[in-house]
Every structure is written in C-alpha cells, then in structure tokens.
Amino acid sequence: MFELQTCAALTALACSSLALADGVPQFVGDPVIITASRIAQPLSRTLADASVITRDEIEESGAQTLQQVLSRQAAITITSNGGPGASSGIFMRGANSNHTVVLVDGIRIASATLGTTAIQNIPLEQVERIEILRGPGSSLYGADAIGGVIQIFTRKGEGAPRFNAAVEAGTRGSGKLSAGVGGKSGGTAYNLQWSHDQADGFSATNPKSSSYNPDRDGYNNDSYSANVTQAVAPGHDLTVRLFQSFARADFDQNGTGQDWGKTRLTGQSLESKNQFADVWTSTLRFSHGQDKQETFSDAAGGRRDSLYQTTQNEWLWQNDVSTGIGKFIVGAMRGNQKVDSDSVFTKNTRSTKAVFLTYQLEVGRHALQGSVRRDRDDQFGGKTTGKIDYGYRFADGWLARAGYGTAYKAPTFNDLYSPYGGNPSLRPERSRNAELAVQYRKGQDVFSATAFRNDVDQMIIWAPVSPGSFFWSPSNANKALIKGVTLEAETSLKGTRLGMNVTLVDARDGGTGQWLPLRPRQSANFTASRDWNLWTAGVEQRVVSVRYDVSSNTMLHGYGVTNAFANYRFAKNWTATARVDNLFDREYETAYGYNTGGLGAFIGVRYSQ
C-alpha cells in the first residue's frame, strides 16, 4: 500500500491540477493502440509491428491464463516452470525473457532483481485489452525494451452501470469466480473488479529435474482492480487507478515436503490530463508499482526462506501537441527503484531521469514516426536511444514500411550487487534493430509480413569466476545476432473466421554460433471459429519446433497442441462457456524438467450486461 510520502505526493498532485482531460479513449471500429507511440491512434495507421487483443476475444476463446493468450501471438514464446502460477518467461522476437517491458495501465510492476514481470499472477478476469509492440521500445519506454513492450489495460467503466459475474470449474481442482461493476454517472466514470482463481494443479517437475517431487503443486490468486475518473471541467479529468493480486503457488525445490511462494503485485496511480487547447493536451501522472515475492518450505519448518521486494515510483509529465507540420509528444520522467531483501545487496536503490520526444507526420501516402529518448541512470550514467519508421501506402489498405531503432537493457540488482557474485562494473546491454514489412488491413481481412534483424551487444552472462569454480559472476562478455520473419493473416471464409501466424527465428550467440536457449526456430498458430446463431465454437492449434535448453545441454522436442472452445448464449446477458486444453493429451515441455498440463476441460457461466 501507499506510504505517507506517497499519499502526500498524490494529494499535492491532485490539488495542484486544475483538472484533467478524459483518459479513457473510446475503442470502436478500427482498433486503437496507445503503446506504439504513447498516444491513441488507429492500429491501421501505426508504423510498428503491433497487435491489440480485446476483451471480447479473450472471453470468446475461454483462455485460462494470460500466458495462453500471449502464446497465440506472433513472435512470442512463453515458457513455464510448471502448472498454474508457476514462474513464466516471455521471449519476444528471439530476445531474452528480461528484454520485454510489461506495463499494467502504464505502470511497471516488475522485479528489479530478476528483471521480469510475474505475468502468471495477472488474472485475465482483470484485463480489458492487451497491446503488444514488437521490436525496440526504449526510445518510448526506457530500459529493457529490446524485444518489445506488452501493455495490459484493466477494465474501465462507461455508460449506464453494468454488472458482470462469472463462475468456472475444471479438471485438477481448478475454479474461478469473478464479479464487477462499471459505468458512468454524470462526470464520474468508475469500475471495480474482483476475481479468485484456484487449482490443485499437478507436479511442477518430472523425474528429469534434480528437484523432482511427485506431489501436487497448487495455486490460489485473489485480485482486484479499481479506477475512478472524475471530470472536473470540460476537457479536464482526474483518474485514480488501483490494482493488486495476492498469489500463493507451490513449486518443487526439495525432494520431500512442500515448497511454496507468495507473491503480491501492486499498481497504483494518480493521473491528471488537461486539454489546455485544441492542439495541446498535458498529462501529469504519479505511479507506484511493487513486486513482493517470498518463498517458504516444509524443510525450513514452514518459515520464510527468502524475501525479494521491488518498489518503483515514477513521476511522468507528457505533452501531446498537434501542429501544421505534424504531431509532437514531448515529456520527462523521474523514477526510482528500491529492493528490500533478506539477502544483503551492496546497494539497493537506483534512480533514473529521462526526457523524450516523439514526432508523427502524414503527408498524402507517406507517413513518418521518429522518437528519441535520453535516460540518465545513477548506476551507469546516460543512455540515448532512438527509432525512425517510414511508411508508404501504395494501394487501398496496403502499407509498406521500414524502420531502424536502438534499445538497451539495464543490469538487474542481482547482476550488479548480488551477495552471491554481483559485478558493479557491468554496462547496459544494447541493441540495434532494423526491419522491413508489408501489411494489409481492410475490414475483416488482415495480412502482414515482417522481416527483422537485431544485433545485441554487451550481453550479460553469468559464468564461473575460474574453470571448475562454484562461484559465478556476470560480465558483458556476449553478443547475439537475431534474425527472423513473421507472417500473419486473418480473414472470413463462408462465415468461418480464420487466423494464422508463423514465426521463423534464427537466434544465435554471436561468438560461438550456438542457438540461444528456449527459442524455437519455427512456431505457428492457427485458429478457426464460427457463429451459429446463439453458438460460437472454435479450435486453436499451436506448433513449436525443437529448442535448445542450456541448463541440460539438450534439445527440447517440438510439439503441437490443440485446444477447442464453445460458447452458448442461452439467455439475455447469459453465456455458458466450455474449453478443452491439449485436446489430444500431448506430453511436452517448455522448460527442461518441468511438466505442462495434459488434457484439461473447463466449463462455466458468464453474466455480462
């Protein structure tokens, strides 16, 4: 929760603001995306490799987790160390799992020691929409966006009050409950959403793991999100957003007894938007994010084994200005991070200052977007990143584009100050990305082909301090070359909605030529769905090729998994749902020694006004 200093900052910010502009954009017709440029624009007009996933798409698919939704997207690979609630990794465009920035309503909720976000603890019941930006994003969002950016928007309220509720049950003791209300009364828009997930699970590990334990590893998660937007005057609004999830997940670390972790994710913000003129909107926001992770075990008598807590505060000022020569987004931010742990870090805080500028211009068939950002970190000094994109609309619905951008990854606190071998002399990883693409979007028909190349320098790797030593330390000793192609298509054929994406990635160590771990060289997703009056039914197929696993120095087998779903609208506002995961009960691994769920069936009922 907020500390007194945070409350004071929020109060001062609220009192100093005249009012704010509406912070809740309307998403109708052509999908609108914010993450690709920091301002709302139609997806068809953006010059980035980007996607939008709506609430309707999430509900129709019956997907159980955020990981399932993301894994269906082009150029994204998800790994998991077990079943529900197990730690998961995002590999976007062949980059590392800590090369993707994850935002929740614009807030970073991540571990500064691991460098990743616990996406397994963000319930889908809280999600209104997901935006994905593939490729370098540091010139927009700062450190760590080498592979891309994923932004999750929680539910918002508009119009007359609307209630929603859902209940679901499935195999392996899984169950879900959720309820919420949202709407707008006068100048006040509001939304409140609550959810509970639980599962008995299955053993996270198999006999190939050195920590194999055949027990069941269960999961529980309780979460809420709330937001209120108050119109103080025309064109001036004040928005408060709150999000928290409280999770417990069992895992396997000891061969006997139980091991479990508790995770609390917190995101809170106060945002002031002021439309001072038709051409100028100013945004002032304070945000507070926290990731608290604790582990416990029977081996320790049920006492806590470890604590790692990251607290991040950020102040942002952004100005969107439209002129006769294009649109400018100009801003500044100041952020700080603090790590609290029962391990002793030689330093546990750092701060960052940044200024950024984005420019957009469309003239006839030509479009241009450029962005530049200067970050100043008290650990390693300054870093400047930039990106330039050009597009040409050569025919109705068609766009050819080219882009070049740079990005960087800041060393984590583990890398720099870990008591188990940190190296305070580390420099940021840096990347140079170039891409070419052609895309088509008109009505329900979508097609895109994107080719990219990403050169990553000064990659941080951990290695023994000397041959045969048990002590490891990180260094900027590695390079990587990542090349790839993605193909995406959607269309309707005689009432059936068809979709597919194919990703080909060549991700190698620049020095040895070795495949980078856990990246499939080929992966593909295929979907088909159809409406029959009150029914909707569909199937999903995911195919993944072999991958190299560095921990075992082996190749993980490729796999294909089929899922099916159906929805029946049996009364006004009421829908019965059903989903089957891994329809043919395939055995496969996304990480060596860790199990994935076999055949699973889930049924439920959803009420939505």
Short mmCIF file of N, CA and C in Angstrom, two decimals, residues 438-569:
data_model
loop_
_atom_site.label_atom_id
_atom_site.label_comp_id
_atom_site.label_asym_id
_atom_site.label_seq_id
_atom_site.Cartn_x
_atom_site.Cartn_y
_atom_site.Cartn_z
N VAL A 438 5.46 -5.37 -44.96
CA VAL A 438 4.33 -5.00 -45.80
C VAL A 438 3.08 -5.54 -45.11
N GLN A 439 2.03 -4.74 -45.08
CA GLN A 439 0.83 -5.16 -44.36
C GLN A 439 -0.42 -4.65 -45.07
N TYR A 440 -1.51 -5.39 -44.83
CA TYR A 440 -2.80 -5.06 -45.43
C TYR A 440 -3.86 -5.18 -44.34
N ARG A 441 -4.70 -4.19 -44.25
CA ARG A 441 -5.80 -4.21 -43.28
C ARG A 441 -6.99 -3.49 -43.88
N LYS A 442 -8.05 -4.24 -44.10
CA LYS A 442 -9.28 -3.65 -44.63
C LYS A 442 -10.44 -4.54 -44.21
N GLY A 443 -11.37 -3.96 -43.49
CA GLY A 443 -12.49 -4.73 -42.99
C GLY A 443 -12.00 -5.86 -42.08
N GLN A 444 -12.43 -7.08 -42.38
CA GLN A 444 -12.03 -8.24 -41.58
C GLN A 444 -10.80 -8.93 -42.13
N ASP A 445 -10.24 -8.42 -43.18
CA ASP A 445 -9.07 -9.05 -43.80
C ASP A 445 -7.78 -8.37 -43.34
N VAL A 446 -6.87 -9.19 -42.85
CA VAL A 446 -5.60 -8.68 -42.34
C VAL A 446 -4.47 -9.57 -42.84
N PHE A 447 -3.38 -8.94 -43.29
CA PHE A 447 -2.18 -9.68 -43.68
C PHE A 447 -0.96 -8.83 -43.37
N SER A 448 0.10 -9.47 -42.89
CA SER A 448 1.37 -8.76 -42.69
C SER A 448 2.53 -9.73 -42.82
N ALA A 449 3.63 -9.21 -43.35
CA ALA A 449 4.90 -9.95 -43.42
C ALA A 449 5.98 -9.01 -42.94
N THR A 450 6.72 -9.43 -41.93
CA THR A 450 7.74 -8.58 -41.30
C THR A 450 9.06 -9.34 -41.23
N ALA A 451 10.13 -8.72 -41.68
CA ALA A 451 11.48 -9.27 -41.55
C ALA A 451 12.29 -8.36 -40.64
N PHE A 452 13.03 -8.94 -39.69
CA PHE A 452 13.76 -8.11 -38.74
C PHE A 452 15.15 -8.70 -38.47
N ARG A 453 16.04 -7.83 -38.04
CA ARG A 453 17.39 -8.22 -37.62
C ARG A 453 17.74 -7.39 -36.40
N ASN A 454 18.21 -8.08 -35.35
CA ASN A 454 18.53 -7.42 -34.09
C ASN A 454 19.92 -7.84 -33.65
N ASP A 455 20.83 -6.87 -33.57
CA ASP A 455 22.19 -7.12 -33.07
C ASP A 455 22.27 -6.64 -31.63
N VAL A 456 22.56 -7.56 -30.71
CA VAL A 456 22.62 -7.23 -29.29
C VAL A 456 24.07 -7.35 -28.83
N ASP A 457 24.60 -6.27 -28.25
CA ASP A 457 25.98 -6.23 -27.78
C ASP A 457 26.02 -6.13 -26.26
N GLN A 458 27.17 -6.49 -25.69
CA GLN A 458 27.42 -6.41 -24.25
C GLN A 458 26.39 -7.20 -23.45
N MET A 459 25.95 -8.34 -24.02
CA MET A 459 25.00 -9.16 -23.29
C MET A 459 25.63 -9.67 -22.00
N ILE A 460 24.82 -9.66 -20.96
CA ILE A 460 25.30 -10.06 -19.64
C ILE A 460 25.12 -11.57 -19.48
N ILE A 461 26.19 -12.26 -19.18
CA ILE A 461 26.12 -13.69 -18.92
C ILE A 461 26.82 -13.99 -17.59
N TRP A 462 26.30 -15.01 -16.90
CA TRP A 462 26.91 -15.48 -15.67
C TRP A 462 27.77 -16.69 -15.99
N ALA A 463 28.97 -16.73 -15.43
CA ALA A 463 29.89 -17.84 -15.68
C ALA A 463 30.78 -18.02 -14.46
N PRO A 464 31.39 -19.22 -14.29
CA PRO A 464 32.31 -19.43 -13.16
C PRO A 464 33.46 -18.44 -13.20
N VAL A 465 33.88 -17.96 -12.03
CA VAL A 465 34.97 -16.99 -11.98
C VAL A 465 36.29 -17.60 -12.43
N SER A 466 36.37 -18.93 -12.38
CA SER A 466 37.54 -19.66 -12.88
C SER A 466 37.08 -21.07 -13.24
N PRO A 467 37.80 -21.75 -14.11
CA PRO A 467 37.36 -23.09 -14.51
C PRO A 467 37.14 -24.01 -13.31
N GLY A 468 35.98 -24.62 -13.24
CA GLY A 468 35.67 -25.55 -12.16
C GLY A 468 35.21 -24.91 -10.88
N SER A 469 35.16 -23.56 -10.84
CA SER A 469 34.79 -22.87 -9.61
C SER A 469 33.28 -22.98 -9.37
N PHE A 470 32.90 -23.02 -8.07
CA PHE A 470 31.48 -23.00 -7.71
C PHE A 470 30.95 -21.57 -7.63
N PHE A 471 31.83 -20.56 -7.72
CA PHE A 471 31.42 -19.16 -7.64
C PHE A 471 31.26 -18.59 -9.05
N TRP A 472 30.11 -17.98 -9.28
CA TRP A 472 29.78 -17.41 -10.58
C TRP A 472 29.69 -15.89 -10.48
N SER A 473 29.96 -15.22 -11.59
CA SER A 473 29.87 -13.78 -11.63
C SER A 473 29.46 -13.35 -13.04
N PRO A 474 28.72 -12.25 -13.19
CA PRO A 474 28.30 -11.81 -14.52
C PRO A 474 29.33 -10.89 -15.17
N SER A 475 29.29 -10.82 -16.50
CA SER A 475 30.15 -9.92 -17.24
C SER A 475 29.50 -9.59 -18.57
N ASN A 476 29.92 -8.47 -19.17
CA ASN A 476 29.45 -8.09 -20.52
C ASN A 476 30.32 -8.81 -21.55
N ALA A 477 30.10 -10.10 -21.70
CA ALA A 477 31.02 -10.91 -22.49
C ALA A 477 30.38 -11.52 -23.72
N ASN A 478 29.17 -11.13 -24.04
CA ASN A 478 28.47 -11.87 -25.08
C ASN A 478 27.84 -10.94 -26.10
N LYS A 479 27.63 -11.48 -27.29
CA LYS A 479 26.88 -10.82 -28.34
C LYS A 479 25.85 -11.80 -28.88
N ALA A 480 24.80 -11.26 -29.49
CA ALA A 480 23.80 -12.12 -30.10
C ALA A 480 23.36 -11.50 -31.41
N LEU A 481 23.07 -12.36 -32.37
CA LEU A 481 22.51 -11.94 -33.65
C LEU A 481 21.19 -12.67 -33.83
N ILE A 482 20.13 -11.90 -33.95
CA ILE A 482 18.79 -12.47 -34.07
C ILE A 482 18.17 -11.99 -35.38
N LYS A 483 17.81 -12.92 -36.22
CA LYS A 483 17.15 -12.61 -37.49
C LYS A 483 15.84 -13.39 -37.56
N GLY A 484 14.84 -12.79 -38.16
CA GLY A 484 13.56 -13.50 -38.21
C GLY A 484 12.58 -12.93 -39.20
N VAL A 485 11.51 -13.70 -39.41
CA VAL A 485 10.40 -13.32 -40.27
C VAL A 485 9.11 -13.74 -39.59
N THR A 486 8.11 -12.87 -39.59
CA THR A 486 6.78 -13.24 -39.10
C THR A 486 5.76 -12.99 -40.20
N LEU A 487 4.81 -13.91 -40.29
CA LEU A 487 3.69 -13.81 -41.22
C LEU A 487 2.40 -13.90 -40.42
N GLU A 488 1.45 -13.02 -40.71
CA GLU A 488 0.16 -13.05 -40.03
C GLU A 488 -0.95 -12.84 -41.04
N ALA A 489 -2.08 -13.51 -40.83
CA ALA A 489 -3.22 -13.34 -41.72
C ALA A 489 -4.51 -13.67 -40.99
N GLU A 490 -5.56 -12.92 -41.30
CA GLU A 490 -6.90 -13.18 -40.79
C GLU A 490 -7.89 -12.89 -41.91
N THR A 491 -8.94 -13.71 -41.99
CA THR A 491 -9.99 -13.49 -42.97
C THR A 491 -11.22 -14.27 -42.57
N SER A 492 -12.31 -14.02 -43.25
CA SER A 492 -13.55 -14.79 -43.05
C SER A 492 -13.86 -15.52 -44.35
N LEU A 493 -14.19 -16.80 -44.22
CA LEU A 493 -14.49 -17.64 -45.38
C LEU A 493 -15.80 -18.35 -45.13
N LYS A 494 -16.85 -17.92 -45.83
CA LYS A 494 -18.17 -18.52 -45.71
C LYS A 494 -18.63 -18.61 -44.25
N GLY A 495 -18.43 -17.50 -43.53
CA GLY A 495 -18.90 -17.42 -42.16
C GLY A 495 -17.94 -17.94 -41.11
N THR A 496 -16.83 -18.49 -41.51
CA THR A 496 -15.83 -19.00 -40.57
C THR A 496 -14.66 -18.02 -40.49
N ARG A 497 -14.33 -17.62 -39.28
CA ARG A 497 -13.21 -16.70 -39.07
C ARG A 497 -11.93 -17.51 -38.96
N LEU A 498 -10.95 -17.22 -39.81
CA LEU A 498 -9.69 -17.95 -39.86
C LEU A 498 -8.54 -17.02 -39.52
N GLY A 499 -7.58 -17.53 -38.77
CA GLY A 499 -6.39 -16.76 -38.44
C GLY A 499 -5.17 -17.64 -38.37
N MET A 500 -4.03 -17.05 -38.68
CA MET A 500 -2.77 -17.79 -38.59
C MET A 500 -1.62 -16.82 -38.41
N ASN A 501 -0.57 -17.30 -37.75
CA ASN A 501 0.70 -16.58 -37.73
C ASN A 501 1.82 -17.59 -37.70
N VAL A 502 2.90 -17.26 -38.38
CA VAL A 502 4.09 -18.11 -38.47
C VAL A 502 5.30 -17.25 -38.12
N THR A 503 6.16 -17.78 -37.28
CA THR A 503 7.38 -17.06 -36.89
C THR A 503 8.59 -17.95 -37.14
N LEU A 504 9.56 -17.41 -37.89
CA LEU A 504 10.84 -18.07 -38.14
C LEU A 504 11.93 -17.22 -37.51
N VAL A 505 12.71 -17.80 -36.60
CA VAL A 505 13.72 -17.04 -35.87
C VAL A 505 15.06 -17.78 -35.91
N ASP A 506 16.10 -17.06 -36.23
CA ASP A 506 17.48 -17.57 -36.15
C ASP A 506 18.17 -16.72 -35.08
N ALA A 507 18.23 -17.23 -33.85
CA ALA A 507 18.79 -16.50 -32.70
C ALA A 507 20.03 -17.23 -32.21
N ARG A 508 21.18 -16.62 -32.39
CA ARG A 508 22.44 -17.30 -32.08
C ARG A 508 23.37 -16.42 -31.24
N ASP A 509 24.21 -17.11 -30.48
CA ASP A 509 25.33 -16.47 -29.79
C ASP A 509 26.29 -15.95 -30.86
N GLY A 510 26.61 -14.65 -30.77
CA GLY A 510 27.45 -14.05 -31.80
C GLY A 510 28.87 -14.57 -31.80
N GLY A 511 29.32 -15.14 -30.69
CA GLY A 511 30.69 -15.63 -30.63
C GLY A 511 30.82 -17.09 -31.00
N THR A 512 29.93 -17.93 -30.48
CA THR A 512 30.04 -19.38 -30.68
C THR A 512 29.14 -19.90 -31.79
N GLY A 513 28.13 -19.13 -32.18
CA GLY A 513 27.17 -19.62 -33.15
C GLY A 513 26.12 -20.55 -32.56
N GLN A 514 26.17 -20.79 -31.24
CA GLN A 514 25.22 -21.66 -30.56
C GLN A 514 23.83 -21.03 -30.55
N TRP A 515 22.79 -21.87 -30.72
CA TRP A 515 21.43 -21.38 -30.63
C TRP A 515 21.18 -20.81 -29.24
N LEU A 516 20.52 -19.66 -29.17
CA LEU A 516 20.13 -19.11 -27.87
C LEU A 516 19.06 -20.01 -27.26
N PRO A 517 19.08 -20.20 -25.95
CA PRO A 517 18.20 -21.20 -25.33
C PRO A 517 16.72 -20.83 -25.38
N LEU A 518 15.90 -21.87 -25.51
CA LEU A 518 14.45 -21.82 -25.37
C LEU A 518 13.74 -21.05 -26.49
N ARG A 519 14.47 -20.68 -27.56
CA ARG A 519 13.84 -20.03 -28.70
C ARG A 519 13.58 -21.07 -29.79
N PRO A 520 12.32 -21.31 -30.14
CA PRO A 520 12.06 -22.22 -31.26
C PRO A 520 12.45 -21.57 -32.57
N ARG A 521 13.00 -22.36 -33.48
CA ARG A 521 13.36 -21.81 -34.78
C ARG A 521 12.11 -21.58 -35.63
N GLN A 522 11.11 -22.39 -35.43
CA GLN A 522 9.84 -22.21 -36.12
C GLN A 522 8.70 -22.38 -35.11
N SER A 523 7.71 -21.54 -35.23
CA SER A 523 6.49 -21.68 -34.42
C SER A 523 5.33 -21.13 -35.23
N ALA A 524 4.14 -21.65 -34.96
CA ALA A 524 2.96 -21.21 -35.71
C ALA A 524 1.71 -21.40 -34.87
N ASN A 525 0.72 -20.57 -35.14
CA ASN A 525 -0.59 -20.67 -34.52
C ASN A 525 -1.67 -20.61 -35.59
N PHE A 526 -2.68 -21.45 -35.46
CA PHE A 526 -3.80 -21.46 -36.39
C PHE A 526 -5.09 -21.44 -35.58
N THR A 527 -6.05 -20.62 -35.98
CA THR A 527 -7.33 -20.54 -35.29
C THR A 527 -8.47 -20.56 -36.31
N ALA A 528 -9.60 -21.11 -35.89
CA ALA A 528 -10.81 -21.09 -36.70
C ALA A 528 -12.00 -21.01 -35.75
N SER A 529 -12.93 -20.12 -36.03
CA SER A 529 -14.12 -20.00 -35.19
C SER A 529 -15.32 -19.63 -36.05
N ARG A 530 -16.49 -19.97 -35.53
CA ARG A 530 -17.71 -19.73 -36.30
C ARG A 530 -18.89 -19.49 -35.36
N ASP A 531 -19.79 -18.58 -35.80
CA ASP A 531 -21.02 -18.32 -35.07
C ASP A 531 -22.18 -19.06 -35.73
N TRP A 532 -23.00 -19.73 -34.89
CA TRP A 532 -24.25 -20.32 -35.34
C TRP A 532 -25.35 -19.75 -34.45
N ASN A 533 -25.94 -18.63 -34.85
CA ASN A 533 -26.99 -18.01 -34.05
C ASN A 533 -26.52 -17.80 -32.62
N LEU A 534 -26.95 -18.65 -31.70
CA LEU A 534 -26.60 -18.46 -30.28
C LEU A 534 -25.29 -19.14 -29.90
N TRP A 535 -24.69 -19.86 -30.83
CA TRP A 535 -23.48 -20.62 -30.54
C TRP A 535 -22.25 -19.97 -31.18
N THR A 536 -21.12 -20.09 -30.49
CA THR A 536 -19.81 -19.79 -31.07
C THR A 536 -18.88 -20.94 -30.71
N ALA A 537 -18.16 -21.45 -31.68
CA ALA A 537 -17.24 -22.56 -31.42
C ALA A 537 -15.97 -22.34 -32.24
N GLY A 538 -14.87 -22.88 -31.72
CA GLY A 538 -13.61 -22.71 -32.44
C GLY A 538 -12.54 -23.66 -31.96
N VAL A 539 -11.45 -23.70 -32.72
CA VAL A 539 -10.30 -24.52 -32.39
C VAL A 539 -9.03 -23.69 -32.54
N GLU A 540 -8.01 -24.06 -31.78
CA GLU A 540 -6.69 -23.43 -31.85
C GLU A 540 -5.64 -24.53 -32.00
N GLN A 541 -4.65 -24.26 -32.79
CA GLN A 541 -3.54 -25.20 -32.94
C GLN A 541 -2.24 -24.42 -32.81
N ARG A 542 -1.38 -24.86 -31.90
CA ARG A 542 -0.05 -24.24 -31.75
C ARG A 542 1.00 -25.29 -32.06
N VAL A 543 1.96 -24.92 -32.90
CA VAL A 543 3.03 -25.82 -33.30
C VAL A 543 4.37 -25.14 -33.00
N VAL A 544 5.26 -25.85 -32.29
CA VAL A 544 6.55 -25.29 -31.88
C VAL A 544 7.64 -26.31 -32.21
N SER A 545 8.73 -25.82 -32.80
CA SER A 545 9.82 -26.70 -33.19
C SER A 545 10.75 -26.97 -32.00
N VAL A 546 11.82 -27.72 -32.24
CA VAL A 546 12.80 -28.02 -31.20
C VAL A 546 13.45 -26.75 -30.70
N ARG A 547 13.89 -26.79 -29.43
CA ARG A 547 14.57 -25.66 -28.81
C ARG A 547 15.76 -26.19 -28.01
N TYR A 548 16.78 -25.36 -27.89
CA TYR A 548 17.96 -25.71 -27.11
C TYR A 548 17.75 -25.29 -25.66
N ASP A 549 18.06 -26.19 -24.72
CA ASP A 549 17.97 -25.89 -23.29
C ASP A 549 19.37 -25.87 -22.71
N VAL A 550 19.82 -24.70 -22.26
CA VAL A 550 21.20 -24.55 -21.81
C VAL A 550 21.44 -25.26 -20.48
N SER A 551 20.41 -25.33 -19.60
CA SER A 551 20.62 -25.92 -18.29
C SER A 551 20.93 -27.41 -18.39
N SER A 552 20.38 -28.08 -19.41
CA SER A 552 20.60 -29.52 -19.56
C SER A 552 21.48 -29.85 -20.76
N ASN A 553 21.84 -28.81 -21.55
CA ASN A 553 22.62 -29.00 -22.76
C ASN A 553 21.97 -30.05 -23.68
N THR A 554 20.65 -29.94 -23.79
CA THR A 554 19.89 -30.87 -24.63
C THR A 554 18.91 -30.07 -25.49
N MET A 555 18.33 -30.75 -26.46
CA MET A 555 17.29 -30.15 -27.28
C MET A 555 15.92 -30.60 -26.78
N LEU A 556 15.03 -29.66 -26.56
CA LEU A 556 13.66 -29.98 -26.19
C LEU A 556 12.89 -30.33 -27.46
N HIS A 557 12.10 -31.38 -27.39
CA HIS A 557 11.34 -31.83 -28.55
C HIS A 557 10.31 -30.79 -28.97
N GLY A 558 10.04 -30.73 -30.27
CA GLY A 558 8.95 -29.91 -30.75
C GLY A 558 7.61 -30.51 -30.35
N TYR A 559 6.55 -29.73 -30.49
CA TYR A 559 5.24 -30.23 -30.09
C TYR A 559 4.14 -29.50 -30.85
N GLY A 560 2.97 -30.11 -30.84
CA GLY A 560 1.76 -29.49 -31.36
C GLY A 560 0.63 -29.69 -30.36
N VAL A 561 -0.06 -28.63 -30.02
CA VAL A 561 -1.14 -28.69 -29.04
C VAL A 561 -2.41 -28.12 -29.65
N THR A 562 -3.51 -28.84 -29.46
CA THR A 562 -4.82 -28.43 -29.98
C THR A 562 -5.75 -28.09 -28.83
N ASN A 563 -6.40 -26.95 -28.91
CA ASN A 563 -7.40 -26.52 -27.93
C ASN A 563 -8.72 -26.27 -28.65
N ALA A 564 -9.82 -26.40 -27.94
CA ALA A 564 -11.15 -26.16 -28.51
C ALA A 564 -12.00 -25.39 -27.51
N PHE A 565 -12.93 -24.58 -28.02
CA PHE A 565 -13.79 -23.80 -27.14
C PHE A 565 -15.18 -23.67 -27.75
N ALA A 566 -16.17 -23.42 -26.90
CA ALA A 566 -17.55 -23.21 -27.35
C ALA A 566 -18.26 -22.31 -26.35
N ASN A 567 -19.16 -21.47 -26.87
CA ASN A 567 -19.96 -20.57 -26.04
C ASN A 567 -21.41 -20.64 -26.51
N TYR A 568 -22.33 -20.65 -25.55
CA TYR A 568 -23.76 -20.72 -25.87
C TYR A 568 -24.48 -19.61 -25.11
N ARG A 569 -25.09 -18.68 -25.84
CA ARG A 569 -25.81 -17.56 -25.24
C ARG A 569 -27.26 -18.01 -25.00
#
